[in-house]
XYZ file of C-alpha atoms in Angstrom:
201
model
C -31.269 -35.379 -3.127
C -30.437 -35.235 -6.816
C -30.058 -31.789 -8.334
C -32.052 -31.401 -11.542
C -30.833 -29.720 -14.716
C -33.449 -27.013 -14.179
C -32.061 -26.261 -10.704
C -28.528 -26.088 -12.115
C -29.659 -23.654 -14.826
C -31.517 -21.555 -12.278
C -28.429 -21.283 -10.086
C -26.256 -20.416 -13.098
C -28.688 -17.664 -14.089
C -28.660 -16.293 -10.541
C -24.853 -16.192 -10.552
C -24.888 -14.451 -13.942
C -27.283 -11.813 -12.598
C -25.121 -11.253 -9.512
C -21.985 -10.898 -11.656
C -23.715 -8.463 -14.023
C -25.075 -6.411 -11.119
C -21.637 -6.306 -9.484
C -20.062 -5.034 -12.726
C -22.813 -2.493 -13.397
C -22.749 -1.212 -9.815
C -18.999 -0.669 -10.137
C -19.413 1.284 -13.399
C -22.655 3.216 -12.864
C -23.058 3.366 -9.099
C -25.205 1.120 -6.932
C -28.260 3.338 -6.586
C -28.024 4.670 -10.152
C -28.130 1.213 -11.728
C -31.601 0.087 -12.809
C -32.693 -3.527 -12.746
C -33.214 -3.214 -16.516
C -29.493 -2.324 -16.831
C -28.613 -5.481 -14.916
C -30.950 -7.605 -17.035
C -29.385 -6.306 -20.257
C -25.842 -6.900 -18.974
C -26.756 -10.414 -17.804
C -28.491 -11.267 -21.080
C -31.801 -12.097 -19.402
C -35.286 -10.616 -19.503
C -36.241 -7.942 -16.996
C -38.762 -10.313 -15.442
C -36.050 -12.911 -14.840
C -34.378 -10.528 -12.378
C -37.511 -10.541 -10.229
C -37.879 -14.298 -10.506
C -34.620 -14.500 -8.537
C -34.796 -11.315 -6.438
C -38.166 -9.989 -5.293
C -37.022 -6.372 -5.086
C -34.129 -4.159 -6.161
C -33.158 -3.913 -2.485
C -32.903 -7.701 -2.273
C -30.658 -7.735 -5.352
C -28.381 -5.037 -3.886
C -28.102 -6.900 -0.598
C -27.317 -10.185 -2.367
C -24.578 -8.560 -4.450
C -22.990 -6.957 -1.382
C -23.171 -10.218 0.549
C -21.475 -12.035 -2.328
C -18.831 -9.299 -2.539
C -18.323 -9.406 1.227
C -17.635 -13.139 1.091
C -15.210 -12.784 -1.837
C -13.134 -9.891 -0.498
C -13.056 -11.356 3.014
C -11.794 -14.677 1.685
C -9.209 -12.967 -0.521
C -7.982 -10.666 2.248
C -7.572 -13.626 4.613
C -5.633 -15.514 1.924
C -3.290 -12.564 1.413
C -2.826 -11.757 5.115
C -2.701 -15.273 6.550
C 1.084 -15.597 6.589
C 1.931 -11.942 7.193
C 4.123 -11.393 10.239
C 4.101 -7.614 10.625
C 1.876 -4.545 10.436
C 3.304 -3.333 7.144
C 2.727 -6.714 5.478
C -0.861 -6.899 6.713
C -1.637 -3.368 5.515
C -0.058 -4.179 2.163
C -2.201 -7.306 1.846
C -5.301 -5.259 2.636
C -4.407 -2.818 -0.147
C -3.926 -5.712 -2.555
C -7.307 -7.150 -1.605
C -9.031 -3.795 -2.146
C -7.253 -3.303 -5.479
C -8.715 -6.534 -6.847
C -12.229 -5.195 -6.145
C -11.478 -1.477 -6.358
C -14.322 -0.176 -8.554
C -17.085 -1.859 -6.560
C -15.468 -1.208 -3.176
C -15.213 2.490 -4.037
C -18.895 2.652 -5.005
C -19.761 0.895 -1.774
C -17.967 3.359 0.485
C -19.361 6.327 -1.482
C -22.974 5.133 -1.252
C -23.048 3.158 1.990
C -25.346 5.602 3.809
C -27.912 5.338 1.007
C -28.046 1.554 0.977
C -30.521 -0.791 2.685
C -29.893 -1.483 6.371
C -28.957 -5.106 5.667
C -26.265 -3.904 3.272
C -24.875 -1.456 5.814
C -24.721 -4.219 8.412
C -22.719 -6.397 6.019
C -20.343 -3.514 5.362
C -19.641 -3.234 9.099
C -18.979 -6.982 9.205
C -16.596 -6.583 6.266
C -14.614 -3.905 8.107
C -14.388 -6.159 11.159
C -13.076 -9.078 9.129
C -10.537 -6.821 7.400
C -9.239 -5.682 10.806
C -8.861 -9.231 12.149
C -5.265 -9.879 11.046
C -4.166 -6.308 11.694
C -5.387 -6.389 15.292
C -3.180 -9.372 16.092
C 0.072 -7.980 14.694
C -0.591 -4.449 15.946
C -0.814 -5.605 19.548
C 2.391 -7.607 19.175
C 4.300 -4.641 17.768
C 2.835 -2.218 20.326
C 3.981 -4.585 23.094
C 7.483 -4.606 21.552
C 7.376 -0.791 21.400
C 7.789 -0.824 17.635
C 4.404 0.819 16.985
C 3.029 3.835 18.845
C 0.847 2.893 21.791
C -2.534 4.063 20.523
C -5.856 2.206 20.693
C -5.887 -0.431 17.973
C -9.302 0.672 16.723
C -7.935 4.208 16.280
C -4.984 3.021 14.193
C -7.240 0.847 12.025
C -9.871 3.568 11.588
C -7.218 6.149 10.705
C -5.715 3.829 8.086
C -9.142 2.987 6.686
C -10.132 6.648 6.618
C -6.976 7.515 4.682
C -7.525 4.808 2.075
C -11.226 5.557 1.750
C -10.560 9.294 1.319
C -8.311 8.608 -1.649
C -10.762 6.124 -3.152
C -13.774 8.433 -2.764
C -11.800 11.222 -4.448
C -10.293 9.035 -7.165
C -11.380 11.525 -9.834
C -8.958 14.016 -8.259
C -6.113 11.722 -7.282
C -6.071 9.163 -10.088
C -8.612 9.905 -12.844
C -9.032 6.857 -15.046
C -6.481 4.891 -13.016
C -6.341 2.633 -9.975
C -5.838 4.696 -6.822
C -4.124 1.739 -5.171
C -1.722 1.328 -8.091
C -0.855 5.012 -8.112
C -0.759 5.840 -4.401
C -0.785 2.561 -2.467
C 2.960 2.395 -1.745
C 3.160 6.096 -0.881
C 0.227 5.882 1.515
C 1.641 2.773 3.149
C 5.121 4.280 3.557
C 3.833 7.495 5.116
C 1.342 5.759 7.390
C 4.070 3.476 8.704
C 6.179 6.555 9.463
C 3.285 7.969 11.463
C 2.765 4.907 13.640
C 6.362 3.655 13.922
C 8.182 4.389 17.158
C 11.539 4.402 15.392
C 12.699 6.602 12.554
C 12.270 4.439 9.503
C 13.002 5.407 5.919
C 11.040 3.834 3.094
C 11.715 4.221 -0.583
């Protein structure tokens, strides 16, 4: 079936709205951003937003779904050829850094978001743990990593990163938390879970 010029324009407008909403959510906060703010940033009328998304909740869910797909793809690209726990954790940090502003807003506001959005966030965490689970088990079996439940190691790492991101105004005001603290967090976490005494710079 041939795609018409009108359909192409409609899809381009939808993508522009999603991009504008993503940017505004990262700057203002997800729940604090009005649809009129998104319309202005996208260069469309307020009514055009609702021609593509029936409600604000539908727009939020669509933006998070789009983000989920992007960060999952990027994280898999970065982690695909990693052979050890440290490399996988480093790739996860790099993936978060590329989407840091929005990811931070997401973890701050997740409990306030629509149920569909929260479900996608859980799926995102599962996909981010995929590569780590594989290498963790290998290194636990080789007695290189402490023998703790894999979910506990992943949740502890995630909790550490998320704590720093949520409190970015304290740890790195006006800067990237990952840029400023990523290496330090990674080094110290590896010391915690490594069975051997390892020194990192």
